[in-house]
């Protein structure tokens, strides 16, 4: 029998009402990059939390290097050489890289031996090609570099089984390439990597083998070399998935949204948009490409009225709406799928029908004067639920918190499309969603476009921007630095524009 | 998805646990829990379980007094609950009661009107002043982001001292109280008095029933209530939906203040017939927090939990008479709060017990 460095056999983890892992098996070889693939809610995180000692399984056994172990806490996991890079970084902004890395495991006695720690960090960084400045403060370095600090934390603790949780979500294409290189270095050094992801491209690019989970069940493990994206997607979703976004040519009409010399400050009072210009036409999807934090959120919030504009103009069908309140912009035809659906888009403790009425509760037929018409609200909700295939356990009465992310997003999209808007602002509409839901949402956006609506798509996923948009604007440091057509550019070129190394043509 | 136990179930568990723990405390300190429960039941129903079939089994006076004491507690419960549904913590019901109470007293003394006008006017004055006292922290929160808890606590003290000052300033007041209010402004009822063996039960109960209905109506049936609840659950989403969040916060606090102000009217127009100089807080506002918490901020829940806390409060006299220290009733009240606050943990413990039992079944 082959020796596995980690073997999880028949793991079952129940939560009240659901079985998060049902007899799941995972076998990790030494020196391999093993992808763990599954949709949201498939049980990937639960399985890794079991391996990392956050949860105790009800059934099943875990073997590490051939020995049966009980991982009662993350400390036990550390001792076994298991390290995890979380999706949300756990760094202290005002500490330096070295200080963050040694936190909780400081060398020396009562006095911390910084020199030794620093040298060790430099050595590790060089060994694996991590290229990290040990003395920089976290707040001053890029997200990609912060992630490498997280990786160094794991290495510093001598882990040789490394779990990476959705590591590419926040990276530019170039940074993703670097990360892939780093992972390959690990494998070459004999370390084993578990890569949690739902992105098939990355798996094809980096992983040796992949295990697929679906609805808590173990579907199977395949060699990546003898597999294809289509096959993996089918295993993950349980049916055939079409990747190519099917769309006819765009047929853009006149400008509906024109932004001129827009200046907006962020929360800290620092300029986030510095004289941004763009125009959006009827019947087109304009993709905004850029690395997180270059003013995307401020742009979207300025258009929808959630954020104050310092100067400049936002013209909706020729009328400047800069000083209009949120509601009158809504009524003027701006619909908005917010980037953070749980914080902005939904009242999580409201019922589904109440959420679907969030923008129309005060209008006929959902209310008459100041009285709500609960029957009409329910009817309207049923209509949207039917049209947009929103699934939930208790129909209109389901508390939205108990719905899956994909269905929450479908509910928002249904509500916003139902407003029959002129302009749809879709800010990261597919973030954190599975393949099936992404496919669905793309289809809906294209339908809107074909219906001669204008769609502004903000996304950090370049693939999405490339495949869905009719025109792409690159945003960098609060300005549009390129206006290109997807068929006339490449991911690499966009990546360069996104990092400010290249300016594109401006229309 | 996993379904939580309902608030109702957990509230009942909290009440049972608190009675259980209080009984243990009583046994340990050599007091018979039986006396406690007999007093509580006698207060809330008028029935003396130790005299079944005997003379004096039923005394309506206890019941009348119990309702009379409960009325302002239900109202402060509504006050705290209403603000809470908008995500605001109204610690200021105490002060709103005091100021509202003054409003009713002032109208009752300074005006001379026919009853049909005088009573509504006095009640309205109480509600308006209470609303004003709630609106101030509301508007400060809405405009400047000052935390309502800080302001309302401060305004409780302002209400106490300002209230006393104003009460003493009314014509004819001495250092303890005002003159008697004009009879046309009072909620007193000879009919209800006679019906309940000369208790202080008054017409105010009608206002309380109306208040409960209005509370439910605003929150559940109107677009305004929908906005308040949206703000309460998720301010960001409410803003996203175009709801004017600051204005809703100010309104919500004002309405909360109006409920508490009405409680003040119950006291000065119903329980008493004069305005009182207070040496310290009477804790109606703080009782309201407990009532709202146990009642889960719903109209009906607040009604029933108000009855329970009112019962505990009004049974203290009877308990003392039968040799039970009045602290016991307070211990029970405190324990209820404790166990409601612990309901998340209790839920978890019950889950664990449940799954252990399942496992046992499996292994057999």
Short mmCIF file of C-alpha atoms in Angstrom, two decimals, chain A residues 16 306 326-327 330 336 338 342-347 349-350 354 357-359 361 367 370-372 374 394 402 415-416, chain B residues 1-3 217 219-224 226-227 229-230 233-244 351 359 362:
data_model
loop_
_atom_site.label_atom_id
_atom_site.label_comp_id
_atom_site.label_asym_id
_atom_site.label_seq_id
_atom_site.Cartn_x
_atom_site.Cartn_y
_atom_site.Cartn_z
CA UNK A 16 -27.67 20.19 13.46
CA UNK A 306 -24.06 55.79 -1.17
CA UNK A 326 -30.28 57.34 -3.28
CA UNK A 327 -33.96 56.73 -3.79
CA UNK A 330 -33.12 54.26 -8.05
CA UNK A 336 -27.42 47.84 -8.21
CA UNK A 338 -23.80 45.22 -4.48
CA UNK A 342 -24.97 40.11 2.99
CA UNK A 343 -24.02 43.54 4.26
CA UNK A 344 -25.64 45.76 1.64
CA UNK A 345 -27.92 43.75 -0.55
CA UNK A 346 -30.03 41.87 1.93
CA UNK A 347 -31.54 42.15 5.34
CA UNK A 349 -32.96 38.29 9.19
CA UNK A 350 -35.88 39.35 7.03
CA UNK A 354 -39.59 41.12 2.58
CA UNK A 357 -39.69 44.09 -1.62
CA UNK A 358 -36.71 46.06 -0.32
CA UNK A 359 -36.81 48.62 -3.12
CA UNK A 361 -42.22 48.22 -0.57
CA UNK A 367 -48.36 49.10 -0.35
CA UNK A 370 -48.60 53.90 4.38
CA UNK A 371 -50.08 50.40 4.65
CA UNK A 372 -48.12 47.37 3.52
CA UNK A 374 -48.53 41.57 2.71
CA UNK A 394 -39.71 27.60 2.97
CA UNK A 402 -30.72 30.30 5.86
CA UNK A 415 -35.19 42.06 -7.40
CA UNK A 416 -32.93 44.44 -9.32
CA UNK B 1 -30.30 24.51 7.37
CA UNK B 2 -30.32 24.13 11.06
CA UNK B 3 -33.33 25.61 12.78
CA UNK B 217 -49.66 47.82 13.76
CA UNK B 219 -44.09 47.67 13.05
CA UNK B 220 -45.81 44.95 11.09
CA UNK B 221 -48.41 46.65 8.92
CA UNK B 222 -46.97 49.97 7.75
CA UNK B 223 -44.23 50.93 5.31
CA UNK B 224 -42.78 53.07 8.10
CA UNK B 226 -40.90 48.07 7.54
CA UNK B 227 -38.29 50.80 7.26
CA UNK B 229 -37.20 47.02 11.04
CA UNK B 230 -34.89 47.18 8.03
CA UNK B 233 -31.56 44.55 11.22
CA UNK B 234 -29.15 46.06 8.74
CA UNK B 235 -28.48 49.77 8.48
CA UNK B 236 -26.32 49.35 5.36
CA UNK B 237 -29.00 47.47 3.48
CA UNK B 238 -31.62 50.01 4.54
CA UNK B 239 -29.45 52.81 3.21
CA UNK B 240 -28.91 50.83 0.00
CA UNK B 241 -32.68 50.56 -0.38
CA UNK B 242 -32.97 54.34 -0.21
CA UNK B 243 -34.36 54.51 3.33
CA UNK B 244 -33.40 57.68 5.19
CA UNK B 351 -28.40 20.38 21.31
CA UNK B 359 -25.99 8.35 20.12
CA UNK B 362 -27.82 4.17 18.17
#
